Amino acid sequence: NNYCILEPVGGLGNPFIDPNSEGEGKWKYITGYHSRGTYLYTSPDGFVWKRMKLALIPFRNGTQSCTFYDDQRQLYVSYHRTGIHHTPGLATERASVVTQTNNLLSPIIYKPLSQSEYINIDKKERIRDPLPWWLDNGPLTPGDWGKEFPVKFKPDVEDPIGTDLYITKAIKYPWAPDTYFAFPIVYFHYYNDGPITRHELENPKRERGSGPIETQIAVSRNGLDWNRFYRPAYVGIGKHENYDMKTAYIAQGMIKRGNEIWQYYFGEPHYHSAHLKYDDKRAVFRLIQRIDGFISIDSPYSTEAIIITKPLLFKGNRLMINIDTEATGYAQIGFLDTNNNPIRGFEIDNCVYINGDFIETEVEWIRPSDGNSNYEHDNYENLESFNNIITSSDVSSLEGKEVKIIFRMKGSKLYAMQFKNKLD
């Protein structure tokens, strides 16, 4: 058989390879156990697992904990779902708290909040009774996650009331520094909140359930402070390979294959807490996209769009971009100083048109042979021939200086940019 852990784990989690361990601790797995708390399992091979007897932390898991190792900050970061908040209609409003530690082999230290502290929180936020709320199962049984740790994923003012952020699926992106992704699974409740016209959707005669679920996307530069993109949904409901899916739960992690990113998600043709299930039509789907193609800046076809970055410092001698202009779109790129003045030799008007679909292409600028960049770039009759034109992609003269980058695009999708060191 394929059973790896013959114990009553609850809430589950994601197994991962610990880059700091070998032997018996090479694999790590953080999960709930028997409603007693959150525990660490270790394994030498990902098949045979052993649970540490002491709980990592004495809060039980309501669902999957998402854990990754942050190689830049050298910390193990975990997101755990909490149900301490409630909606205006008194339904559970699920969110996530974050824990960080540099040693998974020791319990995570924290300070329990007192009853008076919880009462003060209750004056500012909608949280569940009793207070302190870990008494909800009796004083001898650990409660769910509370306010002892920072809440980092929670419905905000942009979300409809009665919306849950079910699971985060947060990761450290392996192929770029200072880059973190999360794929929050968002649940829209039909019950408790909103008008009766919304509640009617849960009527059993409609054969729906308590609500649909989609996967969104969030990005971060430190793994703690997130910017969530609501629309379009990263994985929405609807027709997927001829299956009409009502829930979309993305799996943890991703795989790189050549210039593609592969992810997987589990979809169901019925709603959460469904009144009518179609278990034979549930499926796991593979998602494929270009490398670094999670989010793009899209310029309209009808007019040129201008984008200017914040001031930045960079290392490298080439600016590489990931872009798709289709056949009739284009882009040009230049550098500005902090006062928004064009930098000589890197003017946007002198940028060689970028036209095509590229995972990675160098940005180039035209520089006449006489060194004078103030030429009539639209009139090649002033030049003897194309042999008079010198192009360069070398940006090393700007390395370490505070600059801005200006983009001019038409009918294009800009996915990513990166500075690299390349030999001529």
mmCIF file of N, CA and C in Angstrom, residues 25 39-42 52-57 76 101-108:
data_model
loop_
_atom_site.group_PDB
_atom_site.id
_atom_site.type_symbol
_atom_site.label_atom_id
_atom_site.label_comp_id
_atom_site.label_asym_id
_atom_site.label_seq_id
_atom_site.Cartn_x
_atom_site.Cartn_y
_atom_site.Cartn_z
ATOM 1 N N GLY A 25 16.489 13.917 8.603
ATOM 2 C CA GLY A 25 15.722 15.160 8.580
ATOM 3 C C GLY A 25 15.678 15.849 7.238
ATOM 4 N N TYR A 39 2.437 19.774 14.505
ATOM 5 C CA TYR A 39 3.612 18.941 14.745
ATOM 6 C C TYR A 39 4.516 18.905 13.518
ATOM 7 N N LEU A 40 5.774 18.541 13.781
ATOM 8 C CA LEU A 40 6.760 18.355 12.725
ATOM 9 C C LEU A 40 7.004 16.870 12.509
ATOM 10 N N TYR A 41 6.941 16.447 11.244
ATOM 11 C CA TYR A 41 7.352 15.107 10.835
ATOM 12 C C TYR A 41 8.634 15.239 10.014
ATOM 13 N N THR A 42 9.528 14.270 10.154
ATOM 14 C CA THR A 42 10.763 14.245 9.368
ATOM 15 C C THR A 42 10.874 12.913 8.642
ATOM 16 N N MET A 52 7.900 14.211 15.605
ATOM 17 C CA MET A 52 8.516 14.662 16.845
ATOM 18 C C MET A 52 7.452 14.668 17.937
ATOM 19 N N LYS A 53 7.801 14.201 19.114
ATOM 20 C CA LYS A 53 6.814 14.004 20.175
ATOM 21 C C LYS A 53 6.303 15.319 20.751
ATOM 22 N N LEU A 54 7.146 16.341 20.722
ATOM 23 C CA LEU A 54 6.742 17.631 21.265
ATOM 24 C C LEU A 54 6.148 18.482 20.146
ATOM 25 N N ALA A 55 4.996 19.076 20.404
ATOM 26 C CA ALA A 55 4.343 19.894 19.377
ATOM 27 C C ALA A 55 5.216 21.082 18.996
ATOM 28 N N LEU A 56 5.217 21.399 17.707
ATOM 29 C CA LEU A 56 5.917 22.599 17.256
ATOM 30 C C LEU A 56 5.257 23.833 17.846
ATOM 31 N N ILE A 57 3.929 23.775 17.925
ATOM 32 C CA ILE A 57 3.164 24.848 18.551
ATOM 33 C C ILE A 57 1.799 24.283 18.948
ATOM 34 N N TYR A 76 12.394 29.486 8.316
ATOM 35 C CA TYR A 76 11.286 28.639 7.882
ATOM 36 C C TYR A 76 9.993 29.425 8.135
ATOM 37 N N THR A 101 10.670 30.761 12.077
ATOM 38 C CA THR A 101 11.657 30.201 12.991
ATOM 39 C C THR A 101 12.897 29.811 12.204
ATOM 40 N N ASN A 102 14.043 29.824 12.869
ATOM 41 C CA ASN A 102 15.268 29.346 12.224
ATOM 42 C C ASN A 102 15.599 27.919 12.639
ATOM 43 N N ASN A 103 14.720 27.303 13.456
ATOM 44 C CA ASN A 103 14.975 25.947 13.944
ATOM 45 C C ASN A 103 13.658 25.203 14.112
ATOM 46 N N LEU A 104 13.356 24.313 13.184
ATOM 47 C CA LEU A 104 12.110 23.558 13.256
ATOM 48 C C LEU A 104 12.159 22.429 14.278
ATOM 49 N N LEU A 105 13.330 22.157 14.825
ATOM 50 C CA LEU A 105 13.452 21.056 15.777
ATOM 51 C C LEU A 105 13.132 21.483 17.199
ATOM 52 N N SER A 106 12.830 22.751 17.387
ATOM 53 C CA SER A 106 12.451 23.260 18.706
ATOM 54 C C SER A 106 11.084 23.923 18.612
ATOM 55 N N PRO A 107 10.282 23.870 19.679
ATOM 56 C CA PRO A 107 8.976 24.535 19.666
ATOM 57 C C PRO A 107 9.122 26.029 19.395
ATOM 58 N N ILE A 108 8.150 26.587 18.700
ATOM 59 C CA ILE A 108 8.133 28.017 18.411
ATOM 60 C C ILE A 108 7.670 28.763 19.657
#
